[in-house]
mmCIF file of C-alpha atoms (C1' of nucleotides) in Angstrom:
data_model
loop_
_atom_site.group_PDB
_atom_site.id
_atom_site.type_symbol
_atom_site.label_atom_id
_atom_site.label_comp_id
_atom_site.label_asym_id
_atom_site.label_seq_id
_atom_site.Cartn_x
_atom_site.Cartn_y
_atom_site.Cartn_z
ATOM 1 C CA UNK A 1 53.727 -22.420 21.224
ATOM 2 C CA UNK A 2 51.914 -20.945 18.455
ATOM 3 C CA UNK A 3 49.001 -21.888 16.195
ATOM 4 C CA UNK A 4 51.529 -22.659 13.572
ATOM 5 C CA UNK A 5 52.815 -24.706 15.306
ATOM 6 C CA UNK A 6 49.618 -26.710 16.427
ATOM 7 C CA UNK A 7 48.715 -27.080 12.837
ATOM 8 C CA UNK A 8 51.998 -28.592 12.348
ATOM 9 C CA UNK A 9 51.333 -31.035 15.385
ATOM 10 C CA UNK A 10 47.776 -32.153 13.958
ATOM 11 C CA UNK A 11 49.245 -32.847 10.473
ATOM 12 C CA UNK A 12 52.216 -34.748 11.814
ATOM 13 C CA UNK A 13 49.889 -36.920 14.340
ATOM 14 C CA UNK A 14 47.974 -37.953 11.030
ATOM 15 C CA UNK A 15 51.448 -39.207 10.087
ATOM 16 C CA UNK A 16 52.141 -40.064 6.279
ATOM 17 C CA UNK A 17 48.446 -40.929 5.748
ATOM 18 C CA UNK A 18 45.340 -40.855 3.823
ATOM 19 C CA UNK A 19 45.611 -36.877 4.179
ATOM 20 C CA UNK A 20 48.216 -36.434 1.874
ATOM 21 C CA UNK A 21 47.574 -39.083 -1.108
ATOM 22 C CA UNK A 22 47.484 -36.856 -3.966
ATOM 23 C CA UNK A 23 45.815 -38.574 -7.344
ATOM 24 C CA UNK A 24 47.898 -36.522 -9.731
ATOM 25 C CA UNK A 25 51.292 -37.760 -8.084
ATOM 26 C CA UNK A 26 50.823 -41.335 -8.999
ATOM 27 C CA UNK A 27 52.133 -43.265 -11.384
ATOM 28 C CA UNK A 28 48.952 -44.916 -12.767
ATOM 29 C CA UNK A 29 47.119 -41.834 -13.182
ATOM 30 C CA UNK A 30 50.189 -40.026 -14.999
ATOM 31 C CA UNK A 31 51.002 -43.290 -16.927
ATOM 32 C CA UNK A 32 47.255 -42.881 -18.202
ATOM 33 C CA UNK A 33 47.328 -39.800 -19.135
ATOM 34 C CA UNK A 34 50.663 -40.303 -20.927
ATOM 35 C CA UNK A 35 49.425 -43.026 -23.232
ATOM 36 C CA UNK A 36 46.341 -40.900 -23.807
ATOM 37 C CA UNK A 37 48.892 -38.024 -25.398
ATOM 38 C CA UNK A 38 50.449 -40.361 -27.546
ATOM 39 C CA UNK A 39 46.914 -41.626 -28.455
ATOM 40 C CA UNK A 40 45.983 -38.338 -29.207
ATOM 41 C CA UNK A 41 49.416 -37.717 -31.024
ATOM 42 C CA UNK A 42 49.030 -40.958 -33.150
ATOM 43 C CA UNK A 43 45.722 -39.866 -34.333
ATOM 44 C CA UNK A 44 46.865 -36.262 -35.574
ATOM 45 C CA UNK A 45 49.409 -38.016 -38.023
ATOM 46 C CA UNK A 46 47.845 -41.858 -38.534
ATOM 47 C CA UNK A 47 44.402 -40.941 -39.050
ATOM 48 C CA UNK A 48 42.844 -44.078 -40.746
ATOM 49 C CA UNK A 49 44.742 -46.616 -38.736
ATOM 50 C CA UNK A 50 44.458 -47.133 -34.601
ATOM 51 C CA UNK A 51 47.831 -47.789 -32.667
ATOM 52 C CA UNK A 52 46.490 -51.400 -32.128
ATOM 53 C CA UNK A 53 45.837 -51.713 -35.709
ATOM 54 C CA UNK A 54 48.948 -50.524 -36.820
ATOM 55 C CA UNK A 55 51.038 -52.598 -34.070
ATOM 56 C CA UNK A 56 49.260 -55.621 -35.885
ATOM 57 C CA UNK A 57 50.928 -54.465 -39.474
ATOM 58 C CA UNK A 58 54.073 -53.864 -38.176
ATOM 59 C CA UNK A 59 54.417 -56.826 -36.269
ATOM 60 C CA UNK A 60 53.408 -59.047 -39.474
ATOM 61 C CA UNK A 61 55.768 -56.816 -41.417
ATOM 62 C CA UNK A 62 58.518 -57.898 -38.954
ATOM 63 C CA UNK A 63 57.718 -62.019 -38.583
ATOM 64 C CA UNK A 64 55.806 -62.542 -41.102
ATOM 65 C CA UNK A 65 52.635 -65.028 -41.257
ATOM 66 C CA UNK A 66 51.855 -65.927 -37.572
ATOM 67 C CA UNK A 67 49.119 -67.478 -35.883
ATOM 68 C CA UNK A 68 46.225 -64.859 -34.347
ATOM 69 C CA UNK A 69 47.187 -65.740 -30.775
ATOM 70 C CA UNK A 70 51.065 -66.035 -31.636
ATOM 71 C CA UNK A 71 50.698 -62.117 -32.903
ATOM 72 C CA UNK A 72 48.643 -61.473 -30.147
ATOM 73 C CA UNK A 73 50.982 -62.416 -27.961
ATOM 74 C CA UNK A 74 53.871 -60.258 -29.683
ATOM 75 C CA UNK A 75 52.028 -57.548 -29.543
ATOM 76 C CA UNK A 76 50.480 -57.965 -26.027
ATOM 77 C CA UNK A 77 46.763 -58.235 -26.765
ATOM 78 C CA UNK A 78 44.582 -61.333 -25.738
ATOM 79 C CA UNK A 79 42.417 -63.605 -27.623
ATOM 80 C CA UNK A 80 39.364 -61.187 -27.909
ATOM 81 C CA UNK A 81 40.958 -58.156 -28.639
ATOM 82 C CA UNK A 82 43.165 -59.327 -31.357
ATOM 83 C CA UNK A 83 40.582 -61.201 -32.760
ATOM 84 C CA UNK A 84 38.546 -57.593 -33.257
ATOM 85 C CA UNK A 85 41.601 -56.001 -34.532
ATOM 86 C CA UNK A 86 42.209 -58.325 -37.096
ATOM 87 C CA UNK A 87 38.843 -58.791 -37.967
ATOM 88 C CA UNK A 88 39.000 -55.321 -38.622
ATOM 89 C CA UNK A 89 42.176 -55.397 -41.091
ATOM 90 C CA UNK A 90 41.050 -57.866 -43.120
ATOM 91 C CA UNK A 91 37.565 -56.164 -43.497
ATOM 92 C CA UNK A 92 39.726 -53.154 -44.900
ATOM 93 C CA UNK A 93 41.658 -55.539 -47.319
ATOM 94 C CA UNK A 94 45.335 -55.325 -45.153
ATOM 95 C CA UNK A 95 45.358 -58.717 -43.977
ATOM 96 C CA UNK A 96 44.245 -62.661 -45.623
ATOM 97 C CA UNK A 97 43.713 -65.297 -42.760
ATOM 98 C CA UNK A 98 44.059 -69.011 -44.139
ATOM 99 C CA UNK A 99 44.098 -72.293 -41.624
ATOM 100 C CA UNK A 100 47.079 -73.555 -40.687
ATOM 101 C CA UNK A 101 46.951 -77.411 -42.704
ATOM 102 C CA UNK A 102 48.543 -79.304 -39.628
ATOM 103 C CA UNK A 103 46.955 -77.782 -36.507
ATOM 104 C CA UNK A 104 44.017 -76.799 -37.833
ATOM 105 C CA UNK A 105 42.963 -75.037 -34.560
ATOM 106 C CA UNK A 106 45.021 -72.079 -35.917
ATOM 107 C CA UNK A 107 44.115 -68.971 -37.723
ATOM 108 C CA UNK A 108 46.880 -68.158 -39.660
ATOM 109 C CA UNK A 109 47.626 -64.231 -40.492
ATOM 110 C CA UNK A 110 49.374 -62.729 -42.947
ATOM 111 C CA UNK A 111 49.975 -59.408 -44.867
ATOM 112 C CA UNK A 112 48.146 -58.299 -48.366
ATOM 113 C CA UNK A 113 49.926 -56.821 -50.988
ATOM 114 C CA UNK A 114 47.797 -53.374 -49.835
ATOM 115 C CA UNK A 115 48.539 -54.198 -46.341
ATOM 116 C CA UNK A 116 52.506 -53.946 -46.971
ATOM 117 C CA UNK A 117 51.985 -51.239 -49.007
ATOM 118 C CA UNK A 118 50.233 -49.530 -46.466
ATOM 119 C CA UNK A 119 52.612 -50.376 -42.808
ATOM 120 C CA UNK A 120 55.616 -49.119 -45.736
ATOM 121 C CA UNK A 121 53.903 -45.798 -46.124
ATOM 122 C CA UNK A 122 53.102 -45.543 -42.612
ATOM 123 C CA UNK A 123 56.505 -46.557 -41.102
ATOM 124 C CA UNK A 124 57.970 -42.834 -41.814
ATOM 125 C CA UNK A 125 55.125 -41.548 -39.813
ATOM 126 C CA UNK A 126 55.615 -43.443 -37.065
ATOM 127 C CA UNK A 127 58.885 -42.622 -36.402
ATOM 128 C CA UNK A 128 57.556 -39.347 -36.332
ATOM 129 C CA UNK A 129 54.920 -39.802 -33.931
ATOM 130 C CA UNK A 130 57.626 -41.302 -31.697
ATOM 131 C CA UNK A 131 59.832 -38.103 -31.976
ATOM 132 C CA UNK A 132 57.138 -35.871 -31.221
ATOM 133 C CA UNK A 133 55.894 -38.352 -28.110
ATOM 134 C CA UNK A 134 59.386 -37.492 -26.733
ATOM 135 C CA UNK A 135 60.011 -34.100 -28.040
ATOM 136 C CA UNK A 136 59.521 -32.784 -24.114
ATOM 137 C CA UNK A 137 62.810 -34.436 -23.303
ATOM 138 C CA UNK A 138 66.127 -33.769 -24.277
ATOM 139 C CA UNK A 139 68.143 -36.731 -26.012
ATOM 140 C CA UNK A 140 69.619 -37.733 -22.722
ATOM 141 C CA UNK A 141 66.416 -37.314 -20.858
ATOM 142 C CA UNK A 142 64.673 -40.110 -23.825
ATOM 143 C CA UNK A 143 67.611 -42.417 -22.809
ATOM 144 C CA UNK A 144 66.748 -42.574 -19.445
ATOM 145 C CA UNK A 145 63.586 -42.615 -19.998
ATOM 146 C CA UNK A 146 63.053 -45.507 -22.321
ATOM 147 C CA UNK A 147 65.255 -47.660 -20.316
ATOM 148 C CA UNK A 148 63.169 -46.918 -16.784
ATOM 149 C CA UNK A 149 59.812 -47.419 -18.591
ATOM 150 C CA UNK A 150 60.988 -50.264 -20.357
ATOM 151 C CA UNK A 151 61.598 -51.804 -16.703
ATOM 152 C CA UNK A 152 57.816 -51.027 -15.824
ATOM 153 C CA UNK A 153 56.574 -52.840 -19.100
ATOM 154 C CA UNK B 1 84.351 -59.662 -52.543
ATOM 155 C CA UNK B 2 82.081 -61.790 -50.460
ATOM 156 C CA UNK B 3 79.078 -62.608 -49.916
ATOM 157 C CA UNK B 4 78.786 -60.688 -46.805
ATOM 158 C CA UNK B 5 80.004 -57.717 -47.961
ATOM 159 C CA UNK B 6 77.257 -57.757 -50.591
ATOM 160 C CA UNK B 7 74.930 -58.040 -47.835
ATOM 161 C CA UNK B 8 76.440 -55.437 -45.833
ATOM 162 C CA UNK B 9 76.107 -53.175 -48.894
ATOM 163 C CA UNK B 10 72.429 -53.844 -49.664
ATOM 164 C CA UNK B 11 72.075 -52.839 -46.145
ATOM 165 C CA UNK B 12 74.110 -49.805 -46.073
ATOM 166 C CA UNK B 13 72.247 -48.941 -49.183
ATOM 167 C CA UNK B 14 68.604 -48.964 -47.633
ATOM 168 C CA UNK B 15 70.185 -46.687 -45.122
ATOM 169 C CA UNK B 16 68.720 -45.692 -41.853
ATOM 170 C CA UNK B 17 65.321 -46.459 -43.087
ATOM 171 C CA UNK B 18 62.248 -48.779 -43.258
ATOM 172 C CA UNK B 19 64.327 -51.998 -42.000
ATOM 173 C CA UNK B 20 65.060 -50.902 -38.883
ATOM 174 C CA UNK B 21 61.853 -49.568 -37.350
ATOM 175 C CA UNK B 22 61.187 -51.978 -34.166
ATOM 176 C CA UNK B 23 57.485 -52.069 -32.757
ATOM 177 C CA UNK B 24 58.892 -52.702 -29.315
ATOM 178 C CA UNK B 25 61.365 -49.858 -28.865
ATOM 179 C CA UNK B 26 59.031 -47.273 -29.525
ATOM 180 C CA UNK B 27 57.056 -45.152 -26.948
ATOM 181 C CA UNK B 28 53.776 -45.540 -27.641
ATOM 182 C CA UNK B 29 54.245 -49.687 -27.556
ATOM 183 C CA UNK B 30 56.183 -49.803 -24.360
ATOM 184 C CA UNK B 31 53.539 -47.223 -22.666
ATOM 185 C CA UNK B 32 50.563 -49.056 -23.873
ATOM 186 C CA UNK B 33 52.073 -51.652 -21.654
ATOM 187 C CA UNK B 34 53.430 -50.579 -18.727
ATOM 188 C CA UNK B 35 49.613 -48.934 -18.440
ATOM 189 C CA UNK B 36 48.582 -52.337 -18.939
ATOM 190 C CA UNK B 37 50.367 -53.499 -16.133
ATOM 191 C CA UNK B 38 49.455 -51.126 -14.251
ATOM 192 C CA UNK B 39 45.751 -51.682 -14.352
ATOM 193 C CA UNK B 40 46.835 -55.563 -13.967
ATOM 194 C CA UNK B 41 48.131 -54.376 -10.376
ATOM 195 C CA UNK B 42 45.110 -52.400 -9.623
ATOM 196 C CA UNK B 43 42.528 -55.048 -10.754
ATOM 197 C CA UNK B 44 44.742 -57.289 -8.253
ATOM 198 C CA UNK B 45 44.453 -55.237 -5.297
ATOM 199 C CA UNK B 46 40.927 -53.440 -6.012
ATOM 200 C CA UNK B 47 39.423 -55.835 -7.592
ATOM 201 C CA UNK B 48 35.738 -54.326 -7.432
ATOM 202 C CA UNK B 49 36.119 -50.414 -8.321
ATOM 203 C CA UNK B 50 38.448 -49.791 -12.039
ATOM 204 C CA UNK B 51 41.222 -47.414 -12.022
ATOM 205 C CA UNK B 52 38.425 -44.705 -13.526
ATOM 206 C CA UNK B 53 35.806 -45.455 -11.156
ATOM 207 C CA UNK B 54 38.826 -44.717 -8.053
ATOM 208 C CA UNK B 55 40.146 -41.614 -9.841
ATOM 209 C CA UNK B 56 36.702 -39.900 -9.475
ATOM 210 C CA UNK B 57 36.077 -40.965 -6.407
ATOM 211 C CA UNK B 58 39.649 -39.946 -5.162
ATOM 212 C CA UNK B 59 39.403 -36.833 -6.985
ATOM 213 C CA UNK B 60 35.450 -36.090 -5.366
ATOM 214 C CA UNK B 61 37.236 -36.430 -1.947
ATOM 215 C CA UNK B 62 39.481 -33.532 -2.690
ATOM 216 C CA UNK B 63 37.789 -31.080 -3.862
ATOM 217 C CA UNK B 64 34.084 -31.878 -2.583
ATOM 218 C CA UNK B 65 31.232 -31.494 -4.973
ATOM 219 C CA UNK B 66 31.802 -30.214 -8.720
ATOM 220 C CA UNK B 67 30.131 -30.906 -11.626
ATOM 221 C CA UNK B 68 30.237 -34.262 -13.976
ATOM 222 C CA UNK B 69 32.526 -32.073 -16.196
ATOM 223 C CA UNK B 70 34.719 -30.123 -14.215
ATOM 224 C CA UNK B 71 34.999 -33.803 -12.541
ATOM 225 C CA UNK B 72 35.913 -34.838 -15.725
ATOM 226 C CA UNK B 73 38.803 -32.645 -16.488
ATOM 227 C CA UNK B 74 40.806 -33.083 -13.446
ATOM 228 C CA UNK B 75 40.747 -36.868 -14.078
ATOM 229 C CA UNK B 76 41.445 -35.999 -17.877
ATOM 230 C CA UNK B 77 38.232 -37.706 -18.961
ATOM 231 C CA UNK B 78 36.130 -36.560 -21.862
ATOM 232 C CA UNK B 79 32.416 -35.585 -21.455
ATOM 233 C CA UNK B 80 31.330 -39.278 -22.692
ATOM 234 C CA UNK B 81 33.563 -40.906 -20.402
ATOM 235 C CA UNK B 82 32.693 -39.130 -17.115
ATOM 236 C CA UNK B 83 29.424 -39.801 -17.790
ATOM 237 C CA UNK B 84 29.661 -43.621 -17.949
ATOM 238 C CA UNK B 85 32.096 -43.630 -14.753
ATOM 239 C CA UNK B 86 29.411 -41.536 -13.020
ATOM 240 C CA UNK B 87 26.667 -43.623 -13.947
ATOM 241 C CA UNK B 88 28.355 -46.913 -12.624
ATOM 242 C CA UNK B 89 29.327 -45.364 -9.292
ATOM 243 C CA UNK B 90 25.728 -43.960 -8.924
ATOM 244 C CA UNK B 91 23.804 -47.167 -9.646
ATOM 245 C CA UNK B 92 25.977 -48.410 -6.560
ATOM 246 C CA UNK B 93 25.347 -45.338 -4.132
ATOM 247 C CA UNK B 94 28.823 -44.209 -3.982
ATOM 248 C CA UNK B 95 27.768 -41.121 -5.883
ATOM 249 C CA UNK B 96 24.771 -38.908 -5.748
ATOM 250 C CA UNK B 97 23.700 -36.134 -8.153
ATOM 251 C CA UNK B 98 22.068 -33.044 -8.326
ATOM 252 C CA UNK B 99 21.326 -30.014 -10.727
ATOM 253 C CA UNK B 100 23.306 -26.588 -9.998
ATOM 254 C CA UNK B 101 20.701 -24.236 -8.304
ATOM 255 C CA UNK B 102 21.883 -21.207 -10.382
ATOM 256 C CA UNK B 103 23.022 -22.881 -13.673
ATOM 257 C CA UNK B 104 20.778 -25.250 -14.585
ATOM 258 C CA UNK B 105 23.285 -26.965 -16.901
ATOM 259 C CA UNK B 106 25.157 -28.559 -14.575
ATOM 260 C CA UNK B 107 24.959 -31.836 -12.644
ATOM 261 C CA UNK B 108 26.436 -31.766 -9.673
ATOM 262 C CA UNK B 109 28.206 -34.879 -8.296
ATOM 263 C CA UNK B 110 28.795 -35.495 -4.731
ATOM 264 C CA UNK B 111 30.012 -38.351 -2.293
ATOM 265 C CA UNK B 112 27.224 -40.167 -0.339
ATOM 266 C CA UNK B 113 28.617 -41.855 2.774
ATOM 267 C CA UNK B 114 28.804 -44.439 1.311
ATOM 268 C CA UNK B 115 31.410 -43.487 -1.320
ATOM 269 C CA UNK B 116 33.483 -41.885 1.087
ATOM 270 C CA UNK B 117 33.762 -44.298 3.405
ATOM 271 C CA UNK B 118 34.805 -46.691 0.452
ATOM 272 C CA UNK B 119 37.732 -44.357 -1.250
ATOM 273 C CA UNK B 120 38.976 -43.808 2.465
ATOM 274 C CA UNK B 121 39.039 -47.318 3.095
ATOM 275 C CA UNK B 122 41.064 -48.000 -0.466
ATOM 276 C CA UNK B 123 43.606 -45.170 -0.344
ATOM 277 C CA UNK B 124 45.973 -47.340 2.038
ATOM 278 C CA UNK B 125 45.362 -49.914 -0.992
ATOM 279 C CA UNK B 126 46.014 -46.964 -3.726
ATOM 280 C CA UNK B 127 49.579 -46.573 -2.073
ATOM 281 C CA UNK B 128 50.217 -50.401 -2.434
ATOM 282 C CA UNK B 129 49.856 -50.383 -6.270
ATOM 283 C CA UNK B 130 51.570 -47.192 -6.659
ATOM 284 C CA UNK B 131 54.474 -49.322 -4.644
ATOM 285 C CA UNK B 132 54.263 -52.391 -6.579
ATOM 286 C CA UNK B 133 53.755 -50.767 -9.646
ATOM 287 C CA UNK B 134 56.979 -49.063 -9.076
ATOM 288 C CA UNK B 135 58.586 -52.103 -7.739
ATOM 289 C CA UNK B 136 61.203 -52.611 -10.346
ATOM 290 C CA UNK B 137 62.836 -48.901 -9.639
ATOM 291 C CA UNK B 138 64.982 -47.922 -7.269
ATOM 292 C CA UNK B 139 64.239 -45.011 -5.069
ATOM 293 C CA UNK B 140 66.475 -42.796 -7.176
ATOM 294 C CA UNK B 141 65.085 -44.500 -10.551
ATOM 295 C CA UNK B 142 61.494 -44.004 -8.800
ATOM 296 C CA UNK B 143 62.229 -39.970 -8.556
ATOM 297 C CA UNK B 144 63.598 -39.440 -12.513
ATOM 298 C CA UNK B 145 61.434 -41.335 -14.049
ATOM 299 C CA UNK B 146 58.085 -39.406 -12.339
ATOM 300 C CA UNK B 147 59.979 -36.509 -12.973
ATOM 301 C CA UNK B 148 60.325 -37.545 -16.971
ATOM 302 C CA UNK B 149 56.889 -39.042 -17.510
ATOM 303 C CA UNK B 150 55.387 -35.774 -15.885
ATOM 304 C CA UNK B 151 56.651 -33.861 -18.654
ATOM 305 C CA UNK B 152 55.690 -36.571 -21.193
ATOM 306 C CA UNK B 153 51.560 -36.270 -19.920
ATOM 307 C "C1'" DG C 1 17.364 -6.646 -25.813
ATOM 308 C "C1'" DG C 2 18.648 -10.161 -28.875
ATOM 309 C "C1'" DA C 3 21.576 -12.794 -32.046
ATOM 310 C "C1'" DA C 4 25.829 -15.410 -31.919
ATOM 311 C "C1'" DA C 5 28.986 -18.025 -29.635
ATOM 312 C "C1'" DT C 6 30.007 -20.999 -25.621
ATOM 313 C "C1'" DT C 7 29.348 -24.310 -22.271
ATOM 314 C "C1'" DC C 8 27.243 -28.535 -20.101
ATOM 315 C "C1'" DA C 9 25.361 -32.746 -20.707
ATOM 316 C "C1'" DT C 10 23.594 -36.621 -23.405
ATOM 317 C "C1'" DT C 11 23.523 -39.922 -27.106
ATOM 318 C "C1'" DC C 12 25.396 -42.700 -30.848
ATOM 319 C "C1'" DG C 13 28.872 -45.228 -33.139
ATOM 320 C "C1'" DT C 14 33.299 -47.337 -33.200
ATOM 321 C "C1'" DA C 15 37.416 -49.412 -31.080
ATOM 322 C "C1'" DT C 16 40.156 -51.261 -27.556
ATOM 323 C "C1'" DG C 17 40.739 -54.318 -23.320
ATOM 324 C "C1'" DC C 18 39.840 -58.137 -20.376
ATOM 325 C "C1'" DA C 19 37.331 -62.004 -17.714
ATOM 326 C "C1'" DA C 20 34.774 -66.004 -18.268
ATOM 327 C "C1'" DA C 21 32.502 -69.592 -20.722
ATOM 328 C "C1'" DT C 22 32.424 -72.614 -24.757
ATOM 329 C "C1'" DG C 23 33.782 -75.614 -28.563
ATOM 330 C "C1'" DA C 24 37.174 -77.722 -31.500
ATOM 331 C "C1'" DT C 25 41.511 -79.701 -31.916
ATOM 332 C "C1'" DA C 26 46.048 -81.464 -30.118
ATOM 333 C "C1'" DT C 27 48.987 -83.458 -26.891
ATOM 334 C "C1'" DC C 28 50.169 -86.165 -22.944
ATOM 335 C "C1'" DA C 29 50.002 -90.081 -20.092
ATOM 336 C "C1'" DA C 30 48.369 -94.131 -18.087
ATOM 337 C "C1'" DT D 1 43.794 -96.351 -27.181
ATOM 338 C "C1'" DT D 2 41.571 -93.411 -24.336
ATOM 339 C "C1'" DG D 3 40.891 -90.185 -20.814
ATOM 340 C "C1'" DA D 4 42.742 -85.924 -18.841
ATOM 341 C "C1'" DT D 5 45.006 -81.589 -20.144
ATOM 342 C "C1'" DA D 6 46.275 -78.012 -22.772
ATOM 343 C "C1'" DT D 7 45.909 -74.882 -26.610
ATOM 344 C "C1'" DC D 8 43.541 -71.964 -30.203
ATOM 345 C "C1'" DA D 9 39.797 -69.419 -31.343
ATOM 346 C "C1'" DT D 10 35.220 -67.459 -30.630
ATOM 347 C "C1'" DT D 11 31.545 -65.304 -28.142
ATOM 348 C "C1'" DT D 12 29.394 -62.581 -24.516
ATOM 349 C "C1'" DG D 13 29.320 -59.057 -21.159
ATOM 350 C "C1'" DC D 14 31.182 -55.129 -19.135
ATOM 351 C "C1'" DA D 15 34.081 -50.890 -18.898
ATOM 352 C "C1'" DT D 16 36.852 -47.337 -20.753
ATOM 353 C "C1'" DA D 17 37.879 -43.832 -24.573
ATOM 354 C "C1'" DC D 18 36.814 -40.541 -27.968
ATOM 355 C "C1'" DG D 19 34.707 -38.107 -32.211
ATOM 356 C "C1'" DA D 20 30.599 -36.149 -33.757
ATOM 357 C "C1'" DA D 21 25.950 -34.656 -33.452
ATOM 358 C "C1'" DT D 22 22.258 -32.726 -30.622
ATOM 359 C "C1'" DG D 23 19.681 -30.017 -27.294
ATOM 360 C "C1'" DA D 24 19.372 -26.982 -23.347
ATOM 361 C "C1'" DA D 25 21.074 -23.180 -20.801
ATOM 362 C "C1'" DT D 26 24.306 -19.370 -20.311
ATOM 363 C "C1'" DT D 27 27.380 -15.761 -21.682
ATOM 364 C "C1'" DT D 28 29.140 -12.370 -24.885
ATOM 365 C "C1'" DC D 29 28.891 -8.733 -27.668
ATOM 366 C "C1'" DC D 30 26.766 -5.441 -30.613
#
DNA sequence: GGAAATTCATTCGTATGCAAATGATATCAA
DNA sequence: TTGATATCATTTGCATACGAATGAATTTCC
């Protein structure tokens, strides 16, 4: 028997353990850094606007006035982090809240003139950002791709 | 002519533009969160260390001591952001630091016993959440899309 | 050797992201 | 009607995440 083979013996008595998790194989970690390219991407062509930010515009461009948490909910934010984002928009002048006149528990959102004037503009761009996102795959590769991640989401 | 057709030619008019830009078919959305589920599954299963906090320690178990910044880019963290993770996993003793003998620049981060005997005791834990957050893939499905989203980060 | 450029770490400011607690308003049910 | 529940929004506290500025130490290059 050789030493090769002992080495091979000691690995396969520590069976498929804690000696061979690797942090760069999993998905979190990968999925991380993923989002953090696209991030990263986003900012290169969308300099003035966050991907949270701009979510918010499109998502009022699409549904028009909605209620804060309503949005938030489309656009899979809570309660607090919405509330910043928004807060943020209409600061800049992209978004006018009113109350809602029957439930007057909601914050109703809506669009500004500048902030449909600005998620127009921007639309181009993002379609852009998402081609270069997938630009490592090939056409069939961004098939496949969309519709596994869109079964982790 | 009818009505529709009208419509139909308003919309062939616009062309493959502006109107048909959805939020939730694009990339960047759907990664944001499937990340977000992920950390959802972590936070469920590891409820006391964040995904951050594990990748350094996970990553110090490897490769032994290195410095805050080497640290930082094999778990793709900026300078700002290792330090903060660092910080958090000293103040509870699962880290200790020192200064490089020979380049005084560098801290040096370590293990204590402590820390070690914690990531060793969540990697059978890690595996789970890599498992559940997978959960919705077959085996095959599991293998393409790692193999996609590899080249995507 | 010494100036210039680089690298390592820290700090500051801004922006998500979420849990938990709180208050105001609505709705449901007894 | 009223008491229990539920919903909407806000606030606080904590933890990433990153750009930009700064200072200290090292390396490069002339």
């Amino acid at each position: 028997m050789s030493g090769g083979d002992n080495l091979l013996k000691l690995v396969e008595a520590e069976g498929p353990d804690d000696q061979d998790y690797l942090l760069q194989e999993q998905v979190g970690f990968i999925l991380r850094k993923a989002h953090q390219r696209h991030v990263s991407i986003f900012a290169g062509r969308i300099g003035d606007l966050t991907p949270p930010q701009f979510a918010a515009l499109a998502k009022l461009r699409d549904v028009g006035e909605t209620s804060q948490n309503q949005l938030g909910t489309m656009i899979a934010m809570d309660a607090a982090t919405v509330k910043g984002v928004i807060d943020r928009l209409k600061a800049r002048g992209l978004v006018e809240l009113s109350r809602h006149e029957v439930d007057k528990r909601r914050l109703l959102v809506n669009l500004t003139p500048d902030g449909r004037a600005a998620i127009e503009r921007l639309i181009p761009l993002a379609r852009e950002i998402t081609q270069e996102t997938l630009a490592p795959l090939s056409a069939k590769e961004v098939a496949t791709f969309m519709r596994l991640l869109a079964k982790l989401a």
